[in-house]
């Protein structure tokens, strides 16, 4: 996880074993690579970054996307500050780098910033969405847009 990742993600990792969460230097692809090499883990590997970091205002480097694909790691990309701002179609960092989302990518964001609504979205593989539907119902029901907002869309 990038050391500058959003506080909500950092707080969520507190319930995990300290060996399960490895923090790499902000936007430092080389540090991420070194941490992968020196901390071999069994099972699922997850890299968490933001498209645009809200406090720094900088972009996640494309090398991290490439590295996640190379290592077949899940890549969680928080698009809260890049959706509606970056890319030819204003769809965020994936659009900016012209990256087609892959099965190992999880793209998430808010509808409450540049889209002027409320709620959130997650774009991911069917397997991940099915997992969330079965394990994260409270979040789904509290972040979904109202019927009124859907009718306005």
Backbone as numpy.savetxt, mean C-alpha at the origin, in Angstrom:
# Nx Ny Nz CAx CAy CAz Cx Cy Cz
8.93 -2.66 6.02 8.08 -1.50 6.02 8.98 -0.27 6.02
8.66 0.67 5.14 9.39 1.93 5.09 9.26 2.64 6.44
10.35 3.18 6.95 10.33 3.83 8.25 9.41 5.05 8.31
9.04 5.59 7.16 8.14 6.74 7.13 6.71 6.35 6.77
6.41 5.04 6.81 5.06 4.57 6.49 4.07 5.19 7.46
2.85 5.33 7.00 1.78 5.97 7.78 1.66 5.37 9.18
1.35 6.22 10.14 1.26 5.81 11.54 0.29 4.65 11.75
-0.79 4.59 10.98 -1.75 3.50 11.15 -1.11 2.14 10.88
-0.27 2.08 9.88 0.44 0.84 9.57 1.45 0.50 10.64
2.16 1.50 11.12 3.14 1.28 12.18 2.45 0.76 13.45
1.33 1.35 13.80 0.59 0.91 14.99 0.08 -0.52 14.81
-0.36 -0.86 13.62 -0.87 -2.21 13.37 0.20 -3.27 13.55
1.45 -2.92 13.31 2.52 -3.92 13.43 2.91 -4.19 14.87
2.45 -3.39 15.80 2.82 -3.59 17.21 2.33 -4.92 17.77
1.29 -5.48 17.18 0.76 -6.75 17.68 1.56 -7.94 17.15
2.46 -7.68 16.23 3.27 -8.75 15.64 4.57 -8.94 16.41
5.15 -10.09 16.25 6.45 -10.39 16.81 7.49 -9.45 16.19
8.40 -8.95 16.97 9.41 -8.00 16.47 10.23 -8.55 15.30
10.42 -9.86 15.25 11.17 -10.45 14.14 10.34 -10.50 12.86
9.03 -10.31 12.97 8.17 -10.36 11.79 8.17 -9.06 11.00
8.51 -7.96 11.65 8.45 -6.66 11.00 9.85 -6.07 10.93
10.29 -5.82 9.73 11.61 -5.23 9.53 11.42 -3.88 8.86
11.97 -2.87 9.48 11.84 -1.50 8.98 13.08 -1.16 8.15
12.85 -0.62 6.95 13.99 -0.17 6.15 13.98 1.34 6.05
15.16 1.90 5.78 15.32 3.35 5.69 14.39 3.91 4.61
13.90 5.10 4.89 12.92 5.73 4.01 13.38 5.78 2.56
12.57 5.17 1.70 12.78 5.17 0.25 14.15 4.64 -0.18
14.78 3.86 0.68 16.13 3.38 0.41 16.09 1.95 -0.12
16.08 1.84 -1.43 16.02 0.54 -2.10 17.18 -0.36 -1.68
18.37 0.19 -1.55 19.54 -0.60 -1.18 19.39 -1.16 0.24
18.86 -0.36 1.16 18.65 -0.83 2.54 17.59 -1.93 2.56
16.54 -1.76 1.78 15.50 -2.79 1.68 16.10 -4.10 1.18
16.89 -4.01 0.13 17.53 -5.19 -0.46 18.43 -5.88 0.58
19.23 -5.09 1.29 20.12 -5.64 2.32 19.33 -6.33 3.43
18.22 -5.71 3.84 17.41 -6.29 4.92 16.81 -7.63 4.46
16.42 -7.71 3.19 15.90 -8.98 2.67 16.97 -10.06 2.70
18.20 -9.68 2.38 19.30 -10.65 2.32 19.77 -11.08 3.71
19.77 -10.15 4.67 20.30 -10.47 6.00 19.24 -10.96 6.97
17.97 -10.89 6.59 16.88 -11.36 7.46 15.98 -12.32 6.69
16.50 -13.48 6.35 15.66 -14.41 5.59 14.46 -14.84 6.43
13.29 -14.72 5.85 12.07 -15.10 6.56 11.41 -16.26 5.83
10.71 -17.04 6.60 9.94 -18.12 6.02 8.52 -17.60 5.78
7.92 -18.08 4.74 6.53 -17.70 4.48 6.40 -16.39 3.73
5.34 -15.71 4.01 4.95 -14.50 3.30 5.89 -13.34 3.57
6.24 -12.63 2.51 7.05 -11.43 2.61 6.20 -10.26 2.12
6.17 -9.20 2.90 5.34 -8.04 2.58 6.20 -6.79 2.67
6.09 -5.95 1.66 6.75 -4.64 1.65 5.64 -3.60 1.67
5.71 -2.65 2.60 4.68 -1.61 2.72 5.31 -0.24 2.46
4.74 0.47 1.50 5.23 1.80 1.13 4.04 2.72 0.87
4.32 3.99 0.69 3.32 4.94 0.25 3.71 5.43 -1.13
2.71 5.76 -1.95 3.00 6.31 -3.27 3.65 7.67 -3.15
3.02 8.55 -2.39 3.56 9.86 -2.03 3.52 9.93 -0.51
4.64 10.22 0.10 4.71 10.31 1.55 4.21 11.67 1.99
3.21 11.66 2.85 2.52 12.90 3.23 3.41 13.90 3.94
4.33 13.44 4.75 5.17 14.38 5.50 6.35 14.87 4.68
6.93 13.99 3.88 8.10 14.36 3.09 7.72 14.91 1.72
6.61 14.41 1.18 6.17 14.84 -0.15 6.92 14.16 -1.28
7.74 13.16 -0.96 8.50 12.48 -2.02 7.79 11.20 -2.47
8.22 10.69 -3.61 7.61 9.52 -4.22 8.38 8.26 -3.88
7.67 7.15 -3.79 8.34 5.85 -3.65 9.09 5.57 -4.94
10.33 5.09 -4.85 11.09 4.82 -6.07 10.58 3.56 -6.79
10.65 3.59 -8.10 10.18 2.47 -8.92 10.96 1.19 -8.61
12.21 1.32 -8.20 13.02 0.14 -7.89 12.38 -0.75 -6.82
11.62 -0.16 -5.91 10.96 -0.96 -4.87 9.88 -1.83 -5.50
9.15 -1.30 -6.48 8.14 -2.09 -7.19 8.80 -3.27 -7.90
9.89 -2.98 -8.59 10.62 -4.02 -9.32 11.16 -5.08 -8.37
11.69 -4.65 -7.23 12.26 -5.57 -6.24 11.17 -6.49 -5.67
10.01 -5.92 -5.36 8.90 -6.72 -4.84 8.50 -7.80 -5.85
8.47 -7.44 -7.12 8.14 -8.43 -8.15 9.22 -9.50 -8.23
10.46 -9.08 -8.18 11.59 -10.02 -8.26 11.55 -11.02 -7.11
11.23 -10.54 -5.91 11.22 -11.39 -4.71 9.87 -12.05 -4.48
8.90 -11.76 -5.35 7.54 -12.28 -5.21 6.96 -11.93 -3.84
7.26 -10.72 -3.39 6.74 -10.22 -2.12 5.44 -9.46 -2.38
4.54 -9.51 -1.42 3.35 -8.67 -1.51 3.82 -7.22 -1.35
3.31 -6.36 -2.18 3.66 -4.94 -2.10 2.39 -4.17 -1.78
2.33 -3.63 -0.57 1.20 -2.80 -0.16 1.58 -1.36 -0.45
0.78 -0.70 -1.28 1.06 0.69 -1.64 -0.12 1.55 -1.18
0.16 2.42 -0.22 -0.84 3.37 0.25 -0.86 4.54 -0.73
-1.97 4.67 -1.45 -2.12 5.70 -2.48 -2.90 6.92 -1.98
-3.04 7.07 -0.67 -3.86 8.15 -0.12 -3.46 9.52 -0.63
-2.16 9.73 -0.84 -1.70 11.06 -1.27 -1.25 11.10 -2.72
-1.39 9.98 -3.44 -1.00 9.98 -4.85 -2.18 9.78 -5.79
-3.24 9.12 -5.33 -4.43 8.99 -6.18 -5.07 10.36 -6.37
-5.42 10.65 -7.60 -6.02 11.95 -7.91 -5.00 13.04 -8.12
-3.70 12.69 -7.99 -2.63 13.69 -8.08 -1.59 13.31 -9.13
-1.16 12.05 -9.12 -0.07 11.61 -9.99 -0.56 10.80 -11.18
0.22 10.82 -12.24 -0.03 9.98 -13.40 -0.83 10.67 -14.48
-0.72 10.14 -15.68 -1.45 10.72 -16.82 -2.96 10.73 -16.60
-3.46 9.72 -15.88 -4.90 9.61 -15.61 -5.24 9.95 -14.17
-4.26 10.49 -13.44 -4.40 10.86 -12.03 -4.81 9.68 -11.15
-4.30 8.49 -11.48 -4.64 7.29 -10.74 -3.56 6.87 -9.75
-2.57 7.73 -9.53 -1.58 7.45 -8.51 -0.24 6.99 -9.04
0.55 6.44 -8.13 1.94 6.09 -8.44 2.04 4.98 -9.48
1.11 4.03 -9.48 1.13 3.00 -10.51 0.96 3.65 -11.89
0.05 4.56 -12.00 -0.19 5.29 -13.24 1.02 6.15 -13.60
1.62 6.78 -12.63 2.78 7.65 -12.84 3.95 6.87 -13.44
4.21 5.66 -12.87 5.31 4.83 -13.37 4.88 3.90 -14.51
3.59 3.96 -14.87 3.04 3.10 -15.92 3.23 1.61 -15.57
2.93 1.29 -14.29 3.02 -0.07 -13.79 1.63 -0.68 -13.82
1.52 -1.80 -14.48 0.25 -2.54 -14.45 0.23 -3.33 -13.15
-0.78 -3.12 -12.29 -0.83 -3.88 -11.03 -0.76 -5.38 -11.28
0.04 -6.04 -10.46 0.26 -7.48 -10.55 -0.46 -8.18 -9.39
-0.48 -9.49 -9.44 -1.16 -10.28 -8.41 -0.56 -10.05 -7.02
0.71 -9.65 -6.95 1.35 -9.42 -5.65 1.20 -7.97 -5.16
0.47 -7.15 -5.89 0.28 -5.74 -5.51 -1.05 -5.54 -4.78
-0.99 -4.73 -3.75 -2.19 -4.29 -3.04 -2.16 -2.77 -3.08
-3.12 -2.21 -3.77 -3.20 -0.75 -3.92 -4.38 -0.29 -3.07
-4.11 0.60 -2.14 -5.19 1.07 -1.28 -5.14 2.58 -1.15
-6.26 3.16 -0.84 -6.29 4.61 -0.69 -7.59 5.08 -0.10
-7.71 6.36 -0.05 -8.89 6.99 0.52 -9.67 7.70 -0.57
-10.95 7.83 -0.35 -11.79 8.61 -1.26 -12.03 10.00 -0.68
-11.43 10.28 0.48 -11.71 11.51 1.20 -10.74 12.65 0.94
-9.73 12.43 0.16 -8.79 13.53 -0.10 -9.10 14.12 -1.47
-8.38 13.76 -2.50 -8.56 14.40 -3.80 -9.90 14.06 -4.45
-10.57 12.98 -3.99 -11.85 12.62 -4.60 -13.04 13.29 -3.91
-12.80 13.97 -2.79 -13.82 14.78 -2.14 -15.01 14.00 -1.59
-14.83 12.78 -1.19 -15.91 11.98 -0.63 -15.44 11.43 0.71
-15.79 10.23 1.03 -15.27 9.55 2.21 -15.26 8.06 1.92
-14.60 7.32 2.78 -14.48 5.89 2.55 -13.08 5.57 2.04
-12.91 4.34 1.61 -11.60 3.90 1.16 -11.77 2.81 0.11
-10.67 2.43 -0.51 -10.71 1.35 -1.49 -9.46 0.51 -1.37
-9.60 -0.73 -1.79 -8.47 -1.64 -1.92 -8.61 -2.33 -3.26
-7.56 -2.25 -4.06 -7.50 -2.96 -5.33 -6.43 -4.04 -5.19
-6.84 -5.28 -5.38 -5.91 -6.40 -5.19 -6.44 -7.62 -5.93
-5.70 -8.70 -5.83 -6.11 -9.95 -6.46 -7.39 -10.48 -5.81
-8.06 -11.36 -6.50 -9.28 -11.97 -5.96 -8.98 -12.69 -4.65
-7.85 -13.34 -4.56 -7.48 -14.07 -3.34 -7.40 -13.12 -2.15
-6.77 -11.98 -2.33 -6.63 -11.01 -1.24 -7.98 -10.39 -0.90
-8.75 -10.05 -1.91 -10.08 -9.47 -1.65 -10.96 -10.47 -0.92
-10.95 -11.74 -1.33 -11.72 -12.76 -0.63 -11.28 -12.88 0.83
-9.98 -12.83 1.07 -9.46 -12.87 2.44 -10.01 -11.70 3.25
-9.96 -10.49 2.68 -10.45 -9.31 3.39 -11.95 -9.38 3.64
-12.70 -9.88 2.68 -14.15 -10.02 2.86 -14.48 -10.95 4.02
-13.62 -11.92 4.25 -13.86 -12.88 5.32 -13.23 -12.49 6.65
-12.24 -11.61 6.63 -11.51 -11.28 7.85 -11.59 -9.82 8.28
-12.07 -8.93 7.44 -12.04 -7.50 7.77 -13.40 -6.84 7.60
-14.44 -7.55 7.97 -15.80 -7.02 7.76 -16.03 -5.68 8.46
-15.51 -5.51 9.67 -15.72 -4.24 10.39 -15.15 -3.07 9.62
-13.99 -3.24 9.02 -13.39 -2.16 8.24 -14.19 -1.92 6.96
-14.61 -2.99 6.33 -15.38 -2.86 5.09 -16.66 -2.09 5.33
-17.38 -2.45 6.40 -18.67 -1.80 6.64 -18.54 -0.37 7.15
-17.41 -0.01 7.72 -17.27 1.36 8.22 -16.60 2.30 7.23
-16.07 1.79 6.13 -15.41 2.67 5.16 -16.13 2.72 3.82
-17.18 1.94 3.66 -17.89 1.92 2.38 -18.67 3.21 2.18
-18.74 3.70 0.94 -19.54 4.90 0.66 -21.02 4.62 0.91
-21.74 5.68 1.27 -23.18 5.53 1.50 -23.90 5.37 0.16
-25.14 4.93 0.21 -25.94 4.80 -1.01 -26.11 6.15 -1.68
-26.25 7.23 -0.88 -26.37 8.57 -1.42 -25.15 8.94 -2.26
-23.96 8.67 -1.71 -22.74 8.98 -2.45 -22.63 8.14 -3.71
-23.06 6.90 -3.64 -23.02 6.03 -4.83 -23.95 6.58 -5.91
-25.11 7.07 -5.50 -26.07 7.61 -6.47 -25.53 8.88 -7.13
-24.74 9.66 -6.40 -24.16 10.88 -6.96 -23.07 10.57 -7.98
-22.41 9.39 -7.82 -21.29 9.01 -8.70 -21.75 8.76 -10.08
